[in-house]
Amino acid sequence: MLPKVKTPTRRIEKYKGIIPSHLFKEIKKIAKDLKGLKVVHVNAAPRGGGVAEIIQSLVPLMKGVGLKAAWHNNPPGEKFFTLTKQIHNAFQGKEFELPFSARKLYIRHMEKTARLMQDMKPDLWVVHDPQPVGIAAFLPNFHPSVWRVHVDSSHPNREAWEFIHPFMLMYDKIVFTSKEFIGPSLPKRKVAVFSPAIDPLTSKNKPLSLNVAKNIVETLGVDPDKPLVIQVGRFDPWKDPLGAVEAYQIAKKKIPDLQLAFLGLFLARDDPEGAKIFKKVQRKVKHDPDIFLFSDPGQLGSLKVDLFVNAFQVVTSVVLHKSVREGFGLGVTEAMWKEKAVIGGKVGGIKLQIKDGKNGFLVSSPKEAAKRIVQLIKNPKLAEELGKEAKETVREKFLTPRLLRDHLKLYQKLLC
Amino acid sequence: MLPKVKTPTRRIEKYKGIIPSHLFKEIKKIAKDLKGLKVVHVNAAPRGGGVAEIIQSLVPLMKGVGLKAAWHNNPPGEKFFTLTKQIHNAFQGKEFELPFSARKLYIRHMEKTARLMQDMKPDLWVVHDPQPVGIAAFLPNFHPSVWRVHVDSSHPNREAWEFIHPFMLMYDKIVFTSKEFIGPSLPKRKVAVFSPAIDPLTSKNKPLSLNVAKNIVETLGVDPDKPLVIQVGRFDPWKDPLGAVEAYQIAKKKIPDLQLAFLGLFLARDDPEGAKIFKKVQRKVKHDPDIFLFSDPGQLGSLKVDLFVNAFQVVTSVVLHKSVREGFGLGVTEAMWKEKAVIGGKVGGIKLQIKDGKNGFLVSSPKEAAKRIVQLIKNPKLAEELGKEAKETVREKFLTPRLLRDHLKLYQKLLC
């Protein structure tokens, strides 16, 4: 059996008062048809990154509505994960070459993974992202099966796409986050589209009083009473941290006491590229005492990461998400849920969430971002209005129960 | 480098007086565009079966018109070939299961094959049949590439098709023998259709005098002056040898001195299923002294197989090809080329060659076959007329130069 992640069971009623009430009825009706269904989710790892967060909330809810849902992972492999990270980046369009040795590494790891799956006989497989997609080649009767891809693969690198594409086609359904992300040469009947979601009941998203939040932020050296911009996310070229610094630097000319905090926790050992970008950011910020780079969980002392992020999202005046490619942007959703007006890069999944000028702002350059930072800080009323609208957007579209419904509907289509 | 099969060079002019003259012009015109093109053909084995025969005639001609064509094989593997034979049968619709271990065996063999191909850099790959198709997963820049499948895959076993299908899609073009053979879920733009061909200059197909042929047949115990039906082909359920015996037995009631010869050479060690069918045929023929089963090259003494087949095709009154599935039926083409009226099963590739009542007969049961045997033997004039028409059909459509032209046209489309 593949390595299993333990999951609790959670009743859908816990979301009463948070999600639109029609969702309860809808979910219960579909769940009736699927009672006892054995669903196995497979992804790369039990934590780290949005996909693990999504599954962590989704599986307990599936169990709560009567499915026998379980969550398993690829067996780990350092070289393998380095390769699949490259494939992930190549899906987003990065230059890439896939020589014989890399193909062999991937396919051998799929063989190893599939070997561990021979004794697993669920009613339905749900496989996430490129890391485990190739298992399908090694397993007989791998049906029905869903491949859920969380990457913006609208303009993938050809070599990476051609390598993974045949494996995708072995699945009965392929789920993208956005219509725009659907990669080349896929039969329409196989494709489904729905977006991810955040869980309002996790410690990262639960209501946090402003006072508690201010205390946390202050402990970490940031002045909660001065204007603050935050960007949450890895130090990664796609997140454009350099563009975020530039936007801050332009805005600071108009708002001299502006602060910038990067919540970009990563473990350097696992992410050599992240470490490189981080150094570039360090060079760019020089010794500006108003810029705070959080790059290592060690900096937080005993504070939990989730609470740390939550506190900054509650305190901050403005949230920046200056990505140039974005599979979805769970960080955007989280901030919107906290009634923040997010200034987001006009790309990928962010465009699904932010309607420019209605519940936040979409920008295409550091200069534009700077203009919006100044506008929101000088006009708290506008920030408040956009923030309220942002929260309602998330309530309607981007909370886990809606994602649960979309999954269940898809399963129903495949099975009933 | 993959194991290489040595090939001579043959000038297209050798076919003067044999093929329609317009073909020379056509071929030379296309070949000009492709001068010096490095084409590598890859198939399972250097001999045994029609595919090797086809490549053996095609590659020398490609070299003759100025291409740098070469022919390579899969590295051999006993278990691997047993598996791919099963896949071949499953493509023709036979029940089949493909467990983890078989998938692993296939994919590991593809890895091994591709490893030997890393130093090969042709301008174009032409890969034949399922045995090597999966190499594409292991090789970067495997373009342009053609997959040529010789099997009737109109109603394939689902598990076999789903396993091989993704590999097919890695090729730029997929060539089937007949429109009817095109398997499920293939994009139209990738599919091409043209049929195989026989080579009139090989020892199997070169003109042979009736006297020499009669002598050969007589040496093997068959009376060349009594009515004779032959069936050429492996002892294989798809070739329906039991149906052929039945047809003979029915016809023998009307033509008491009728003889039946099976030219079904095979090596029992390589083909356990063939051995089983052979035993069934033996039981069915009992001790009829007018039935001759040629099942082992040892029975021929010093006589070459090609000459043996040629002689029987020249002497026989009627040729039966009672298949119930047929990728093409090169044996049908060979007999037609010798001006024989062939009675063929109304299936697959045979339907491409025989127009019922015009250049042979199509039948769907042993009873129908028996009726046609009697009709042709009692009416030699009809047999002669159909035979003449049969030869013209082959001259127009099924000789190697036409196949050469179709290959070159395809390459031109892909490259120019």
Short mmCIF file of N, CA and C in Angstrom, two decimals, chain A residues 155-235:
data_model
loop_
_atom_site.label_atom_id
_atom_site.label_comp_id
_atom_site.label_asym_id
_atom_site.label_seq_id
_atom_site.Cartn_x
_atom_site.Cartn_y
_atom_site.Cartn_z
N HIS A 155 0.19 27.18 -21.52
CA HIS A 155 1.28 27.28 -22.50
C HIS A 155 2.48 26.48 -22.02
N PRO A 156 2.29 25.16 -21.95
CA PRO A 156 3.36 24.34 -21.37
C PRO A 156 4.55 24.21 -22.30
N ASN A 157 5.67 23.94 -21.72
CA ASN A 157 6.85 23.52 -22.49
C ASN A 157 6.50 22.24 -23.24
N ARG A 158 6.84 22.20 -24.52
CA ARG A 158 6.38 21.09 -25.36
C ARG A 158 6.90 19.73 -24.89
N GLU A 159 8.16 19.69 -24.52
CA GLU A 159 8.75 18.39 -24.17
C GLU A 159 8.13 17.82 -22.90
N ALA A 160 7.91 18.68 -21.93
CA ALA A 160 7.29 18.22 -20.68
C ALA A 160 5.85 17.78 -20.94
N TRP A 161 5.14 18.57 -21.72
CA TRP A 161 3.73 18.24 -21.99
C TRP A 161 3.62 16.93 -22.76
N GLU A 162 4.46 16.76 -23.77
CA GLU A 162 4.38 15.54 -24.58
C GLU A 162 4.72 14.29 -23.77
N PHE A 163 5.55 14.48 -22.78
CA PHE A 163 5.91 13.35 -21.93
C PHE A 163 4.76 12.96 -20.99
N ILE A 164 4.12 13.95 -20.42
CA ILE A 164 3.06 13.69 -19.43
C ILE A 164 1.70 13.46 -20.09
N HIS A 165 1.48 14.10 -21.22
CA HIS A 165 0.19 14.05 -21.93
C HIS A 165 -0.37 12.64 -22.10
N PRO A 166 0.45 11.67 -22.55
CA PRO A 166 -0.10 10.32 -22.73
C PRO A 166 -0.60 9.70 -21.43
N PHE A 167 0.06 10.02 -20.34
CA PHE A 167 -0.39 9.48 -19.06
C PHE A 167 -1.74 10.09 -18.68
N MET A 168 -1.87 11.39 -18.89
CA MET A 168 -3.15 12.06 -18.60
C MET A 168 -4.30 11.35 -19.27
N LEU A 169 -4.04 11.00 -20.54
CA LEU A 169 -5.13 10.46 -21.36
C LEU A 169 -5.60 9.10 -20.85
N MET A 170 -4.84 8.50 -19.96
CA MET A 170 -5.26 7.22 -19.40
C MET A 170 -6.38 7.40 -18.36
N TYR A 171 -6.63 8.62 -17.97
CA TYR A 171 -7.67 8.89 -16.95
C TYR A 171 -9.01 9.16 -17.63
N ASP A 172 -10.06 8.93 -16.87
CA ASP A 172 -11.39 9.16 -17.44
C ASP A 172 -11.75 10.64 -17.46
N LYS A 173 -11.24 11.37 -16.49
CA LYS A 173 -11.49 12.81 -16.47
C LYS A 173 -10.21 13.54 -16.06
N ILE A 174 -10.04 14.70 -16.64
CA ILE A 174 -8.90 15.55 -16.30
C ILE A 174 -9.49 16.88 -15.84
N VAL A 175 -9.17 17.26 -14.61
CA VAL A 175 -9.78 18.48 -14.06
C VAL A 175 -8.75 19.60 -13.99
N PHE A 176 -9.08 20.69 -14.67
CA PHE A 176 -8.26 21.89 -14.60
C PHE A 176 -8.94 22.92 -13.70
N THR A 177 -8.15 23.89 -13.25
CA THR A 177 -8.68 24.94 -12.38
C THR A 177 -9.45 25.98 -13.17
N SER A 178 -9.01 26.20 -14.41
CA SER A 178 -9.62 27.26 -15.21
C SER A 178 -9.68 26.80 -16.66
N LYS A 179 -10.67 27.27 -17.39
CA LYS A 179 -10.75 26.93 -18.82
C LYS A 179 -9.48 27.30 -19.54
N GLU A 180 -8.90 28.42 -19.11
CA GLU A 180 -7.66 28.89 -19.75
C GLU A 180 -6.48 27.96 -19.57
N PHE A 181 -6.54 27.12 -18.56
CA PHE A 181 -5.40 26.26 -18.25
C PHE A 181 -5.37 24.96 -19.05
N ILE A 182 -6.44 24.69 -19.78
CA ILE A 182 -6.53 23.41 -20.48
C ILE A 182 -5.42 23.32 -21.52
N GLY A 183 -4.54 22.36 -21.36
CA GLY A 183 -3.40 22.21 -22.26
C GLY A 183 -3.81 21.67 -23.62
N PRO A 184 -2.85 21.58 -24.54
CA PRO A 184 -3.15 21.16 -25.92
C PRO A 184 -3.52 19.67 -26.06
N SER A 185 -4.28 19.40 -27.12
CA SER A 185 -4.58 18.02 -27.56
C SER A 185 -5.28 17.17 -26.52
N LEU A 186 -6.31 17.71 -25.92
CA LEU A 186 -7.10 16.91 -24.98
C LEU A 186 -8.52 16.80 -25.51
N PRO A 187 -9.09 15.59 -25.51
CA PRO A 187 -10.46 15.45 -25.98
C PRO A 187 -11.42 16.13 -24.99
N LYS A 188 -12.33 16.91 -25.55
CA LYS A 188 -13.26 17.69 -24.72
C LYS A 188 -14.01 16.86 -23.69
N ARG A 189 -14.44 15.64 -24.13
CA ARG A 189 -15.26 14.84 -23.24
C ARG A 189 -14.51 14.43 -21.97
N LYS A 190 -13.18 14.51 -21.99
CA LYS A 190 -12.40 14.12 -20.82
C LYS A 190 -12.17 15.27 -19.84
N VAL A 191 -12.40 16.48 -20.31
CA VAL A 191 -11.99 17.63 -19.52
C VAL A 191 -13.11 18.17 -18.64
N ALA A 192 -12.79 18.48 -17.39
CA ALA A 192 -13.71 19.18 -16.50
C ALA A 192 -12.95 20.36 -15.89
N VAL A 193 -13.70 21.35 -15.45
CA VAL A 193 -13.06 22.54 -14.88
C VAL A 193 -13.74 22.92 -13.57
N PHE A 194 -12.99 22.97 -12.51
CA PHE A 194 -13.43 23.68 -11.29
C PHE A 194 -12.22 24.12 -10.48
N SER A 195 -12.42 25.15 -9.68
CA SER A 195 -11.28 25.75 -9.00
C SER A 195 -11.10 25.16 -7.61
N PRO A 196 -9.93 25.33 -7.02
CA PRO A 196 -9.69 24.88 -5.65
C PRO A 196 -10.45 25.76 -4.65
N ALA A 197 -10.16 25.57 -3.38
CA ALA A 197 -10.89 26.31 -2.35
C ALA A 197 -10.05 26.32 -1.08
N ILE A 198 -10.41 27.23 -0.18
CA ILE A 198 -9.75 27.26 1.13
C ILE A 198 -10.75 26.82 2.20
N ASP A 199 -10.19 26.41 3.32
CA ASP A 199 -11.04 25.92 4.40
C ASP A 199 -11.15 26.99 5.48
N PRO A 200 -12.34 27.54 5.69
CA PRO A 200 -12.47 28.63 6.67
C PRO A 200 -12.31 28.15 8.12
N LEU A 201 -12.22 26.85 8.34
CA LEU A 201 -12.13 26.35 9.71
C LEU A 201 -10.71 26.02 10.14
N THR A 202 -9.74 26.18 9.25
CA THR A 202 -8.36 25.89 9.68
C THR A 202 -7.80 27.06 10.49
N SER A 203 -6.71 26.81 11.18
CA SER A 203 -6.15 27.87 12.01
C SER A 203 -5.61 29.03 11.17
N LYS A 204 -5.34 28.76 9.91
CA LYS A 204 -4.89 29.86 9.05
C LYS A 204 -6.04 30.79 8.69
N ASN A 205 -7.25 30.25 8.69
CA ASN A 205 -8.39 31.04 8.19
C ASN A 205 -9.46 31.37 9.23
N LYS A 206 -9.34 30.82 10.42
CA LYS A 206 -10.35 31.08 11.46
C LYS A 206 -10.26 32.54 11.90
N PRO A 207 -11.39 33.10 12.34
CA PRO A 207 -11.37 34.49 12.80
C PRO A 207 -10.32 34.68 13.90
N LEU A 208 -9.62 35.80 13.81
CA LEU A 208 -8.58 36.11 14.78
C LEU A 208 -8.81 37.58 15.17
N SER A 209 -8.82 37.86 16.46
CA SER A 209 -9.11 39.25 16.85
C SER A 209 -7.95 40.14 16.44
N LEU A 210 -8.30 41.39 16.12
CA LEU A 210 -7.30 42.34 15.66
C LEU A 210 -6.22 42.53 16.72
N ASN A 211 -6.63 42.55 17.99
CA ASN A 211 -5.64 42.76 19.05
C ASN A 211 -4.61 41.64 19.13
N VAL A 212 -5.10 40.40 19.09
CA VAL A 212 -4.18 39.25 19.11
C VAL A 212 -3.24 39.33 17.91
N ALA A 213 -3.85 39.61 16.76
CA ALA A 213 -3.06 39.68 15.53
C ALA A 213 -1.98 40.76 15.64
N LYS A 214 -2.38 41.94 16.15
CA LYS A 214 -1.40 43.05 16.29
C LYS A 214 -0.26 42.64 17.20
N ASN A 215 -0.58 41.96 18.29
CA ASN A 215 0.47 41.50 19.21
C ASN A 215 1.48 40.61 18.51
N ILE A 216 0.94 39.65 17.73
CA ILE A 216 1.82 38.70 17.04
C ILE A 216 2.75 39.45 16.09
N VAL A 217 2.16 40.34 15.30
CA VAL A 217 2.93 41.08 14.31
C VAL A 217 4.02 41.92 15.00
N GLU A 218 3.63 42.52 16.10
CA GLU A 218 4.55 43.39 16.82
C GLU A 218 5.75 42.59 17.37
N THR A 219 5.43 41.40 17.92
CA THR A 219 6.51 40.54 18.43
C THR A 219 7.58 40.29 17.38
N LEU A 220 7.16 40.28 16.12
CA LEU A 220 8.10 39.96 15.05
C LEU A 220 8.76 41.22 14.48
N GLY A 221 8.55 42.36 15.16
CA GLY A 221 9.30 43.56 14.79
C GLY A 221 8.56 44.50 13.86
N VAL A 222 7.36 44.13 13.44
CA VAL A 222 6.62 44.98 12.51
C VAL A 222 5.68 45.88 13.32
N ASP A 223 5.57 47.14 12.89
CA ASP A 223 4.70 48.08 13.60
C ASP A 223 3.28 47.95 13.06
N PRO A 224 2.35 47.42 13.86
CA PRO A 224 1.00 47.16 13.33
C PRO A 224 0.20 48.44 13.11
N ASP A 225 0.69 49.54 13.60
CA ASP A 225 -0.07 50.77 13.44
C ASP A 225 0.41 51.64 12.30
N LYS A 226 1.48 51.19 11.63
CA LYS A 226 1.93 51.89 10.42
C LYS A 226 1.42 51.13 9.20
N PRO A 227 1.31 51.83 8.05
CA PRO A 227 0.86 51.14 6.83
C PRO A 227 1.76 49.94 6.49
N LEU A 228 1.10 48.87 6.10
CA LEU A 228 1.83 47.63 5.85
C LEU A 228 1.33 46.96 4.57
N VAL A 229 2.26 46.50 3.73
CA VAL A 229 1.94 45.64 2.59
C VAL A 229 2.56 44.28 2.85
N ILE A 230 1.79 43.20 2.60
CA ILE A 230 2.41 41.88 2.73
C ILE A 230 2.31 41.13 1.41
N GLN A 231 3.29 40.25 1.19
CA GLN A 231 3.14 39.26 0.11
C GLN A 231 3.43 37.89 0.72
N VAL A 232 2.45 36.98 0.53
CA VAL A 232 2.58 35.64 1.07
C VAL A 232 2.92 34.69 -0.07
N GLY A 233 3.90 33.85 0.12
CA GLY A 233 4.23 32.87 -0.95
C GLY A 233 5.72 32.61 -1.01
N ARG A 234 6.05 31.48 -1.60
CA ARG A 234 7.45 31.09 -1.71
C ARG A 234 8.29 32.14 -2.45
N PHE A 235 9.59 32.13 -2.20
CA PHE A 235 10.50 32.93 -3.02
C PHE A 235 10.74 32.13 -4.29
#
